[in-house]
Each structure stands twice: as C-alpha cells, then as structure tokens.
PDB file of C-alpha atoms in Angstrom:
ATOM      1  CA  MET A   1       0.329 -32.399   9.900  1.00 43.00           C
ATOM      2  CA  HIS A   2       1.558 -29.912  12.118  1.00 42.00           C
ATOM      3  CA  SER A   3      -0.337 -28.607  14.709  1.00 43.00           C
ATOM      4  CA  GLU A   4      -1.479 -25.375  12.315  1.00 44.00           C
ATOM      5  CA  GLY A   5      -4.270 -27.485  10.980  1.00 41.00           C
ATOM      6  CA  GLN A   6      -5.835 -26.583  14.680  1.00 38.00           C
ATOM      7  CA  GLU A   7      -5.412 -23.355  14.982  1.00 38.00           C
ATOM      8  CA  PRO A   8      -9.288 -20.775  14.022  1.00 37.00           C
ATOM      9  CA  PRO A   9      -7.903 -18.834  11.280  1.00 39.00           C
ATOM     10  CA  GLY A  10      -7.821 -15.274  13.208  1.00 39.00           C
ATOM     11  CA  GLY A  11      -9.504 -12.370  12.209  1.00 39.00           C
ATOM     12  CA  SER A  12     -11.406 -14.474   9.854  1.00 38.00           C
ATOM     13  CA  ASP A  13     -15.321 -11.957  10.948  1.00 38.00           C
ATOM     14  CA  PRO A  14     -16.333 -11.182   6.936  1.00 37.00           C
ATOM     15  CA  SER A  15     -17.910  -8.256   7.104  1.00 36.00           C
ATOM     16  CA  GLY A  16     -15.852  -4.757   8.789  1.00 42.00           C
ATOM     17  CA  SER A  17     -12.558  -6.577   8.844  1.00 46.00           C
ATOM     18  CA  PRO A  18      -9.671  -5.577   6.351  1.00 52.00           C
ATOM     19  CA  ARG A  19      -8.314  -7.839   3.204  1.00 60.00           C
ATOM     20  CA  PRO A  20      -5.317  -9.750   4.240  1.00 65.00           C
ATOM     21  CA  ASP A  21      -2.962  -7.412   2.399  1.00 65.00           C
ATOM     22  CA  SER A  22      -4.656  -4.710   4.481  1.00 66.00           C
ATOM     23  CA  PRO A  23      -1.408  -4.287   7.490  1.00 64.00           C
ATOM     24  CA  PRO A  24      -2.896  -4.272  10.596  1.00 63.00           C
ATOM     25  CA  SER A  25      -2.657  -2.178  13.568  1.00 50.00           C
ATOM     26  CA  ASP A  26       0.327  -3.666  15.914  1.00 44.00           C
ATOM     27  CA  SER A  27       1.900  -3.971  11.755  1.00 40.00           C
ATOM     28  CA  HIS A  28       5.742  -3.120  11.206  1.00 38.00           C
ATOM     29  CA  GLY A  29       8.223  -3.353   7.966  1.00 40.00           C
ATOM     30  CA  LEU A  30       6.462  -2.988   4.934  1.00 41.00           C
ATOM     31  CA  SER A  31       3.432  -1.579   4.045  1.00 40.00           C
ATOM     32  CA  HIS A  32       2.104   1.097   0.903  1.00 39.00           C
ATOM     33  CA  ALA A  33      -0.489   3.903   0.627  1.00 35.00           C
ATOM     34  CA  GLY A  34      -4.331   3.030   0.260  1.00 38.00           C
ATOM     35  CA  ALA A  35      -3.241  -0.585   1.629  1.00 40.00           C
ATOM     36  CA  GLU A  36      -5.572   0.184   3.950  1.00 40.00           C
ATOM     37  CA  GLN A  37      -9.008  -0.987   1.428  1.00 43.00           C
ATOM     38  CA  ARG A  38     -11.987  -2.265   2.558  1.00 42.00           C
ATOM     39  CA  GLY A  39     -13.994  -2.633  -0.418  1.00 49.00           C
ATOM     40  CA  ALA A  40     -13.330  -7.072  -1.064  1.00 59.00           C
ATOM     41  CA  PRO A  41     -14.529  -8.920   1.109  1.00 61.00           C
ATOM     42  CA  ARG A  42     -12.349 -11.922   3.997  1.00 58.00           C
ATOM     43  CA  PHE A  43     -12.597 -14.932   3.732  1.00 63.00           C
ATOM     44  CA  ALA A  44     -11.641 -17.851   6.040  1.00 57.00           C
ATOM     45  CA  LEU A  45      -9.670 -20.447   4.847  1.00 59.00           C
ATOM     46  CA  LEU A  46      -9.397 -24.376   6.034  1.00 58.00           C
ATOM     47  CA  LEU A  47      -5.261 -23.325   6.882  1.00 77.00           C
ATOM     48  CA  ARG A  48      -3.618 -24.913   3.636  1.00 87.00           C
ATOM     49  CA  VAL A  49      -0.244 -25.416   2.656  1.00 91.00           C
ATOM     50  CA  ALA A  50       0.926 -23.315  -0.231  1.00 93.00           C
ATOM     51  CA  LYS A  51       4.641 -22.620  -0.893  1.00 94.00           C
ATOM     52  CA  LEU A  52       6.567 -18.767  -1.940  1.00 95.00           C
ATOM     53  CA  VAL A  53       8.745 -18.828  -4.913  1.00 94.00           C
ATOM     54  CA  VAL A  54      10.854 -15.742  -2.908  1.00 93.00           C
ATOM     55  CA  ASP A  55      13.471 -14.381  -5.292  1.00 90.00           C
ATOM     56  CA  GLY A  56      13.804 -18.275  -7.061  1.00 89.00           C
ATOM     57  CA  ARG A  57      13.633 -20.072  -3.395  1.00 91.00           C
ATOM     58  CA  GLU A  58      10.927 -21.541  -2.912  1.00 94.00           C
ATOM     59  CA  ARG A  59      10.033 -22.606   1.165  1.00 95.00           C
ATOM     60  CA  PHE A  60       6.554 -23.130   2.627  1.00 96.00           C
ATOM     61  CA  CYS A  61       4.162 -20.919   3.421  1.00 95.00           C
ATOM     62  CA  VAL A  62       0.686 -22.002   5.287  1.00 94.00           C
ATOM     63  CA  ILE A  63      -2.339 -19.866   4.001  1.00 92.00           C
ATOM     64  CA  ARG A  64      -4.887 -18.339   6.684  1.00 91.00           C
ATOM     65  CA  ASP A  65      -7.152 -15.413   4.674  1.00 88.00           C
ATOM     66  CA  ALA A  66      -8.754 -14.363   1.563  1.00 88.00           C
ATOM     67  CA  SER A  67      -9.770 -12.522  -0.539  1.00 86.00           C
ATOM     68  CA  ALA A  68      -9.995 -11.092  -4.094  1.00 84.00           C
ATOM     69  CA  THR A  69      -6.708  -8.489  -4.066  1.00 89.00           C
ATOM     70  CA  GLY A  70      -4.159 -10.251  -1.514  1.00 92.00           C
ATOM     71  CA  LEU A  71      -4.075 -13.207   1.312  1.00 92.00           C
ATOM     72  CA  LYS A  72      -3.137 -13.406   4.883  1.00 93.00           C
ATOM     73  CA  VAL A  73      -0.323 -15.741   4.813  1.00 95.00           C
ATOM     74  CA  ARG A  74       2.451 -17.800   7.573  1.00 95.00           C
ATOM     75  CA  LEU A  75       5.371 -17.418   6.603  1.00 96.00           C
ATOM     76  CA  PHE A  76       8.426 -19.860   8.325  1.00 95.00           C
ATOM     77  CA  ALA A  77      11.216 -17.510   7.465  1.00 93.00           C
ATOM     78  CA  PRO A  78      11.479 -14.419   6.863  1.00 92.00           C
ATOM     79  CA  LEU A  79      11.384 -11.649   3.848  1.00 91.00           C
ATOM     80  CA  PRO A  80      13.900 -10.366   2.190  1.00 88.00           C
ATOM     81  CA  HIS A  81      12.847  -6.773   1.192  1.00 83.00           C
ATOM     82  CA  PRO A  82      12.682  -5.975  -1.891  1.00 83.00           C
ATOM     83  CA  ALA A  83      12.103  -8.714  -3.055  1.00 86.00           C
ATOM     84  CA  ALA A  84      10.145 -11.386  -6.450  1.00 92.00           C
ATOM     85  CA  LEU A  85       7.796 -12.961  -5.458  1.00 95.00           C
ATOM     86  CA  TRP A  86       5.397 -15.518  -6.355  1.00 96.00           C
ATOM     87  CA  VAL A  87       2.650 -18.224  -3.731  1.00 95.00           C
ATOM     88  CA  GLU A  88       1.664 -21.465  -5.936  1.00 93.00           C
ATOM     89  CA  LEU A  89      -0.705 -23.700  -4.279  1.00 87.00           C
ATOM     90  CA  ALA A  90      -1.227 -27.051  -4.500  1.00 84.00           C
ATOM     91  CA  ASN A  91      -2.799 -27.569  -7.587  1.00 82.00           C
ATOM     92  CA  GLY A  92       0.175 -26.170  -9.091  1.00 86.00           C
ATOM     93  CA  ASP A  93      -1.250 -22.490  -9.677  1.00 88.00           C
ATOM     94  CA  ARG A  94       1.134 -19.680  -9.634  1.00 92.00           C
ATOM     95  CA  HIS A  95       0.430 -16.266  -8.968  1.00 94.00           C
ATOM     96  CA  ARG A  96       2.834 -12.947  -8.275  1.00 96.00           C
ATOM     97  CA  VAL A  97       2.490 -10.953  -4.966  1.00 96.00           C
ATOM     98  CA  GLU A  98       4.231  -8.074  -3.570  1.00 96.00           C
ATOM     99  CA  CYS A  99       4.328  -8.334   0.321  1.00 95.00           C
ATOM    100  CA  MET A 100       2.396  -4.956   2.018  1.00 94.00           C
ATOM    101  CA  TRP A 101       2.474  -5.882   5.505  1.00 94.00           C
ATOM    102  CA  THR A 102       4.984  -8.339   8.247  1.00 93.00           C
ATOM    103  CA  ALA A 103       4.006  -8.956  11.731  1.00 93.00           C
ATOM    104  CA  SER A 104       5.924 -11.604  13.471  1.00 90.00           C
ATOM    105  CA  ASP A 105       5.793 -14.487  11.300  1.00 94.00           C
ATOM    106  CA  HIS A 106       2.456 -13.169   9.165  1.00 95.00           C
ATOM    107  CA  ALA A 107       2.664 -11.462   6.854  1.00 95.00           C
ATOM    108  CA  GLY A 108       0.081  -9.808   3.867  1.00 95.00           C
ATOM    109  CA  LEU A 109       0.215 -10.014  -0.017  1.00 95.00           C
ATOM    110  CA  ARG A 110      -1.163  -8.416  -2.104  1.00 95.00           C
ATOM    111  CA  PHE A 111      -2.395 -10.293  -5.874  1.00 95.00           C
ATOM    112  CA  VAL A 112      -0.013  -8.423  -8.574  1.00 95.00           C
ATOM    113  CA  GLU A 113      -2.513  -9.992 -11.411  1.00 90.00           C
ATOM    114  CA  PRO A 114      -6.335  -9.674 -11.138  1.00 82.00           C
ATOM    115  CA  ILE A 115      -7.350 -13.439 -10.281  1.00 84.00           C
ATOM    116  CA  GLN A 116      -9.960 -16.274 -10.224  1.00 81.00           C
ATOM    117  CA  LEU A 117     -11.767 -16.375  -6.166  1.00 78.00           C
ATOM    118  CA  ASP A 118     -13.471 -18.819  -6.566  1.00 77.00           C
ATOM    119  CA  HIS A 119     -11.330 -21.121  -7.896  1.00 76.00           C
ATOM    120  CA  LEU A 120      -8.827 -20.477  -5.020  1.00 75.00           C
ATOM    121  CA  LEU A 121     -11.226 -20.592  -3.340  1.00 73.00           C
ATOM    122  CA  ASP A 122     -12.759 -24.366  -3.917  1.00 71.00           C
ATOM    123  CA  GLU A 123      -8.660 -25.924  -4.554  1.00 66.00           C
ATOM    124  CA  ALA A 124      -8.047 -24.128  -0.855  1.00 58.00           C
ATOM    125  CA  ARG A 125     -11.625 -26.166   0.748  1.00 59.00           C
ATOM    126  CA  SER A 126     -11.092 -29.313  -2.128  1.00 57.00           C
ATOM    127  CA  THR A 127     -11.845 -32.237   0.280  1.00 50.00           C
ATOM    128  CA  GLY A 128     -10.296 -35.021  -2.613  1.00 54.00           C
ATOM    129  CA  LYS A 129      -7.332 -36.739  -2.783  1.00 55.00           C
ATOM    130  CA  ARG A 130      -4.655 -33.922  -2.825  1.00 60.00           C
ATOM    131  CA  ARG A 131      -0.745 -33.955  -3.115  1.00 66.00           C
ATOM    132  CA  HIS A 132       1.446 -32.941  -1.077  1.00 80.00           C
ATOM    133  CA  VAL A 133       3.537 -29.333  -0.846  1.00 91.00           C
ATOM    134  CA  ARG A 134       6.600 -30.304  -2.404  1.00 92.00           C
ATOM    135  CA  LEU A 135       9.897 -27.930  -2.117  1.00 94.00           C
ATOM    136  CA  ARG A 136      12.003 -28.151  -5.847  1.00 93.00           C
ATOM    137  CA  MET A 137      15.667 -28.092  -5.112  1.00 91.00           C
ATOM    138  CA  THR A 138      19.303 -29.005  -6.398  1.00 91.00           C
ATOM    139  CA  LEU A 139      20.223 -30.648  -2.640  1.00 92.00           C
ATOM    140  CA  ASP A 140      23.146 -33.632  -2.883  1.00 95.00           C
ATOM    141  CA  GLY A 141      23.352 -36.293  -0.043  1.00 96.00           C
ATOM    142  CA  VAL A 142      24.587 -39.835   0.543  1.00 98.00           C
ATOM    143  CA  LEU A 143      21.498 -42.307  -0.219  1.00 98.00           C
ATOM    144  CA  HIS A 144      22.188 -46.227   1.692  1.00 97.00           C
ATOM    145  CA  SER A 145      20.957 -49.574  -0.139  1.00 95.00           C
ATOM    146  CA  GLY A 146      22.030 -51.830   1.742  1.00 90.00           C
ATOM    147  CA  HIS A 147      25.690 -52.418   1.999  1.00 91.00           C
ATOM    148  CA  THR A 148      25.783 -50.188  -0.204  1.00 95.00           C
ATOM    149  CA  ALA A 149      26.514 -45.896   0.014  1.00 97.00           C
ATOM    150  CA  VAL A 150      26.053 -43.971  -3.000  1.00 97.00           C
ATOM    151  CA  PRO A 151      26.406 -40.205  -3.963  1.00 97.00           C
ATOM    152  CA  VAL A 152      22.289 -38.630  -5.352  1.00 97.00           C
ATOM    153  CA  ILE A 153      20.948 -35.222  -6.015  1.00 96.00           C
ATOM    154  CA  VAL A 154      16.900 -34.473  -4.441  1.00 96.00           C
ATOM    155  CA  ARG A 155      15.621 -32.386  -6.956  1.00 94.00           C
ATOM    156  CA  ASP A 156      12.077 -31.769  -4.640  1.00 95.00           C
ATOM    157  CA  ILE A 157      10.678 -32.840  -1.930  1.00 96.00           C
ATOM    158  CA  SER A 158       7.229 -32.414   0.918  1.00 95.00           C
ATOM    159  CA  GLN A 159       6.695 -34.067   4.293  1.00 94.00           C
ATOM    160  CA  GLN A 160       5.743 -37.623   2.710  1.00 95.00           C
ATOM    161  CA  GLY A 161       8.702 -37.668   0.858  1.00 97.00           C
ATOM    162  CA  ALA A 162      10.997 -36.785  -2.005  1.00 97.00           C
ATOM    163  CA  GLY A 163      12.007 -37.040  -5.323  1.00 97.00           C
ATOM    164  CA  LEU A 164      16.110 -37.718  -6.660  1.00 97.00           C
ATOM    165  CA  GLU A 165      18.516 -39.129  -8.681  1.00 97.00           C
ATOM    166  CA  SER A 166      20.811 -42.525  -7.970  1.00 96.00           C
ATOM    167  CA  GLN A 167      23.034 -43.842 -10.572  1.00 95.00           C
ATOM    168  CA  LYS A 168      22.791 -47.375  -8.525  1.00 95.00           C
ATOM    169  CA  TRP A 169      19.282 -49.118  -9.913  1.00 96.00           C
ATOM    170  CA  LEU A 170      17.435 -48.842  -6.868  1.00 97.00           C
ATOM    171  CA  LEU A 171      13.926 -51.716  -7.193  1.00 97.00           C
ATOM    172  CA  ILE A 172      10.528 -50.938  -5.961  1.00 97.00           C
ATOM    173  CA  ASN A 173       9.605 -50.832  -2.196  1.00 98.00           C
ATOM    174  CA  GLU A 174      13.273 -51.419  -1.355  1.00 97.00           C
ATOM    175  CA  LEU A 175      13.910 -49.689   2.221  1.00 98.00           C
ATOM    176  CA  VAL A 176      16.532 -46.893   2.196  1.00 98.00           C
ATOM    177  CA  ARG A 177      18.351 -44.461   3.810  1.00 98.00           C
ATOM    178  CA  ILE A 178      18.463 -41.049   2.903  1.00 98.00           C
ATOM    179  CA  GLU A 179      21.555 -38.705   4.321  1.00 97.00           C
ATOM    180  CA  LEU A 180      21.895 -34.777   3.816  1.00 95.00           C
ATOM    181  CA  PRO A 181      23.312 -31.640   5.092  1.00 93.00           C
ATOM    182  CA  VAL A 182      19.433 -30.334   6.578  1.00 91.00           C
ATOM    183  CA  LEU A 183      17.976 -33.065   7.839  1.00 93.00           C
ATOM    184  CA  PRO A 184      18.395 -35.902  10.194  1.00 94.00           C
ATOM    185  CA  ALA A 185      18.990 -39.317   9.022  1.00 95.00           C
ATOM    186  CA  ILE A 186      15.690 -39.956   6.583  1.00 96.00           C
ATOM    187  CA  TYR A 187      14.605 -44.162   5.729  1.00 98.00           C
ATOM    188  CA  ALA A 188      12.560 -44.872   3.060  1.00 98.00           C
ATOM    189  CA  LYS A 189      11.007 -46.847   0.714  1.00 98.00           C
ATOM    190  CA  VAL A 190      11.059 -47.041  -2.609  1.00 98.00           C
ATOM    191  CA  ARG A 191       7.771 -45.977  -4.852  1.00 97.00           C
ATOM    192  CA  TRP A 192       8.530 -46.091  -8.388  1.00 97.00           C
ATOM    193  CA  ARG A 193      11.414 -45.670 -10.534  1.00 97.00           C
ATOM    194  CA  ASP A 194      12.468 -44.082 -14.778  1.00 97.00           C
ATOM    195  CA  HIS A 195      16.233 -44.612 -14.109  1.00 97.00           C
ATOM    196  CA  PRO A 196      17.690 -42.845 -12.931  1.00 97.00           C
ATOM    197  CA  HIS A 197      15.227 -41.124 -11.429  1.00 97.00           C
ATOM    198  CA  TYR A 198      13.704 -42.422  -8.418  1.00 98.00           C
ATOM    199  CA  GLY A 199      10.702 -41.839  -6.290  1.00 98.00           C
ATOM    200  CA  VAL A 200      10.554 -41.799  -2.314  1.00 98.00           C
ATOM    201  CA  ILE A 201       8.270 -42.464   0.023  1.00 97.00           C
ATOM    202  CA  PHE A 202       9.761 -41.005   3.793  1.00 98.00           C
ATOM    203  CA  GLU A 203       8.897 -43.991   6.329  1.00 97.00           C
ATOM    204  CA  GLN A 204       7.635 -41.517   8.942  1.00 95.00           C
ATOM    205  CA  ILE A 205       6.557 -37.871   8.180  1.00 94.00           C
ATOM    206  CA  PHE A 206       8.104 -34.417   8.568  1.00 94.00           C
ATOM    207  CA  GLN A 207       6.163 -31.964  10.663  1.00 94.00           C
ATOM    208  CA  LEU A 208       5.406 -29.211   8.879  1.00 94.00           C
ATOM    209  CA  GLU A 209       7.495 -26.206  10.798  1.00 94.00           C
ATOM    210  CA  ASP A 210      10.067 -28.618  11.606  1.00 95.00           C
ATOM    211  CA  LEU A 211      10.435 -29.365   7.155  1.00 95.00           C
ATOM    212  CA  ALA A 212      10.069 -25.553   6.534  1.00 95.00           C
ATOM    213  CA  ARG A 213      12.735 -24.092   8.707  1.00 94.00           C
ATOM    214  CA  ARG A 214      15.439 -26.617   7.519  1.00 93.00           C
ATOM    215  CA  CYS A 215      14.432 -26.155   4.068  1.00 92.00           C
ATOM    216  CA  ALA A 216      14.028 -22.367   4.140  1.00 88.00           C
ATOM    217  CA  GLY A 217      17.574 -21.838   3.329  1.00 81.00           C
ATOM    218  CA  LEU A 218      18.469 -23.816   0.222  1.00 83.00           C
ATOM    219  CA  PRO A 219      19.032 -22.584  -2.615  1.00 78.00           C
ATOM    220  CA  ALA A 220      17.315 -21.834  -6.221  1.00 77.00           C
ATOM    221  CA  PRO A 221      16.824 -25.040  -7.751  1.00 81.00           C
ATOM    222  CA  LEU A 222      18.772 -25.559 -10.904  1.00 73.00           C
ATOM    223  CA  ASP A 223      15.924 -26.093 -13.727  1.00 64.00           C
ATOM    224  CA  HIS A 224      16.172 -29.301 -15.849  1.00 43.00           C
ATOM    225  CA  GLY A 225      12.535 -29.400 -17.192  1.00 39.00           C
ATOM    226  CA  ARG A 226      11.893 -32.360 -15.104  1.00 42.00           C
ATOM    227  CA  ASP A 227       9.107 -32.012 -12.680  1.00 47.00           C
ATOM    228  CA  SER A 228      10.358 -35.044 -11.113  1.00 47.00           C
ATOM    229  CA  GLY A 229       7.308 -35.269  -8.207  1.00 52.00           C
ATOM    230  CA  ASN A 230       7.673 -37.179  -5.350  1.00 58.00           C
ATOM    231  CA  GLY A 231       4.142 -38.919  -5.632  1.00 52.00           C
ATOM    232  CA  ALA A 232       3.046 -37.383  -2.500  1.00 54.00           C
TER     233      ALA A 232
END
C-alpha cells in the first residue's frame, strides 16, 4: 500500500475543528455560503482508500476525515467543476456528494443526502478481510499467453488484480502478460474463469498513487450489467 497509510490524518482534533466539508483558511476554488459550520463532530478515519465517480468516470481517492455532513479526501487528479460526484466505499456503499472546496491535492465533500455515520465509520475501521477498491472501465489491451498474443478488454482494475474478457481459453494459475496503454507490462496469474470472463492477480502490487494517476483520465466504463470483480 502507498505510504499514505502511514501519515497521520491532518487536523483530526475532534473539538472545535472545522468539518471536512468546511473550507480551510488557505483554500481556493470552490466554496459555499454557510459552509463554515461547527455543529458536526469530526472523526479521524484510518486513511481508507475509496473511489470517486466523477461524471461517470471512476478514480481513486483516500478518505482522511469524515463527519455526519461530509468528507475530506485526498485527490490524485484535479476535480472538474461543475461535476456530478459520488464517493464509493470499499464495501460498495455509494453516496452523492458536492465539492465544497479544493486545496492542493485535497477536497472537502458534502453529502447531498443524510448518511448513517456509524455505518460509514464501521466500514472504514473494519479489520476483517477487505477487497481492494477497483475501478470499473472498458480498456482494450493485449494478453500474451504462451507464444500467443490476443486482444482483451479490461473491465476493472485494482492494486492487486483485474477483471478482463478474453476469447482465448485461459487456464487457472496460468501466468500471462498483459499490455495496456496506460500501464507498464503486467505479469499476472489467472485466479478464476467464467469464459470469456477472467480474474487475474498481479505478480507485483501497484502503489496506489502510481495506479491512481495513470488511471485518472480513463473514459467512463460501458455498462454491461455485469460486475466482473477481480477478487483482489
């Protein structure tokens, strides 16, 4: 995991500190009247990786602080304005948000609808087995299997693996090489198959920041009504 997980969350003092959706003193860009409110207590989360859905495009973010009204997140690419925004947690929970401010690589997001804060915090603090957050996409690539190179479509990707479609039958535990426009050549093993759908696990885990920046500009995924899942 990226060193993000080793940083203490900024401004985590729960008493008297502004809510995550309140603009900091040196903020720039977006703000709304009345955003500087002190009513909701602020919580320091465990720097959980999540994703933002920005006008249908998915990108990674890191939740740093949360309150009953909003979140402070770390970004890996600038947010367009205006934009339709959702934040999605690792468990699949998705919440509509509005961007209240941006400052450097951070943003304050306000929940559009009320949320169950305890549920959000329980998910963020969970210590059980967790799936890595994955981005849904439709990305053409080339898969090398033995001496054969075939086209594939990557449907989702995480730090650990990917879900893809291949017309070539692949074997469980087969070692393959995947070439994509936005990433270096990836070696991976086939973990599951439901031909032509396959899930692969990378031989080397991507650092979050590297993967996030490389994938930030990818187009919105085509909706095929199938959540392929890479199992990572």
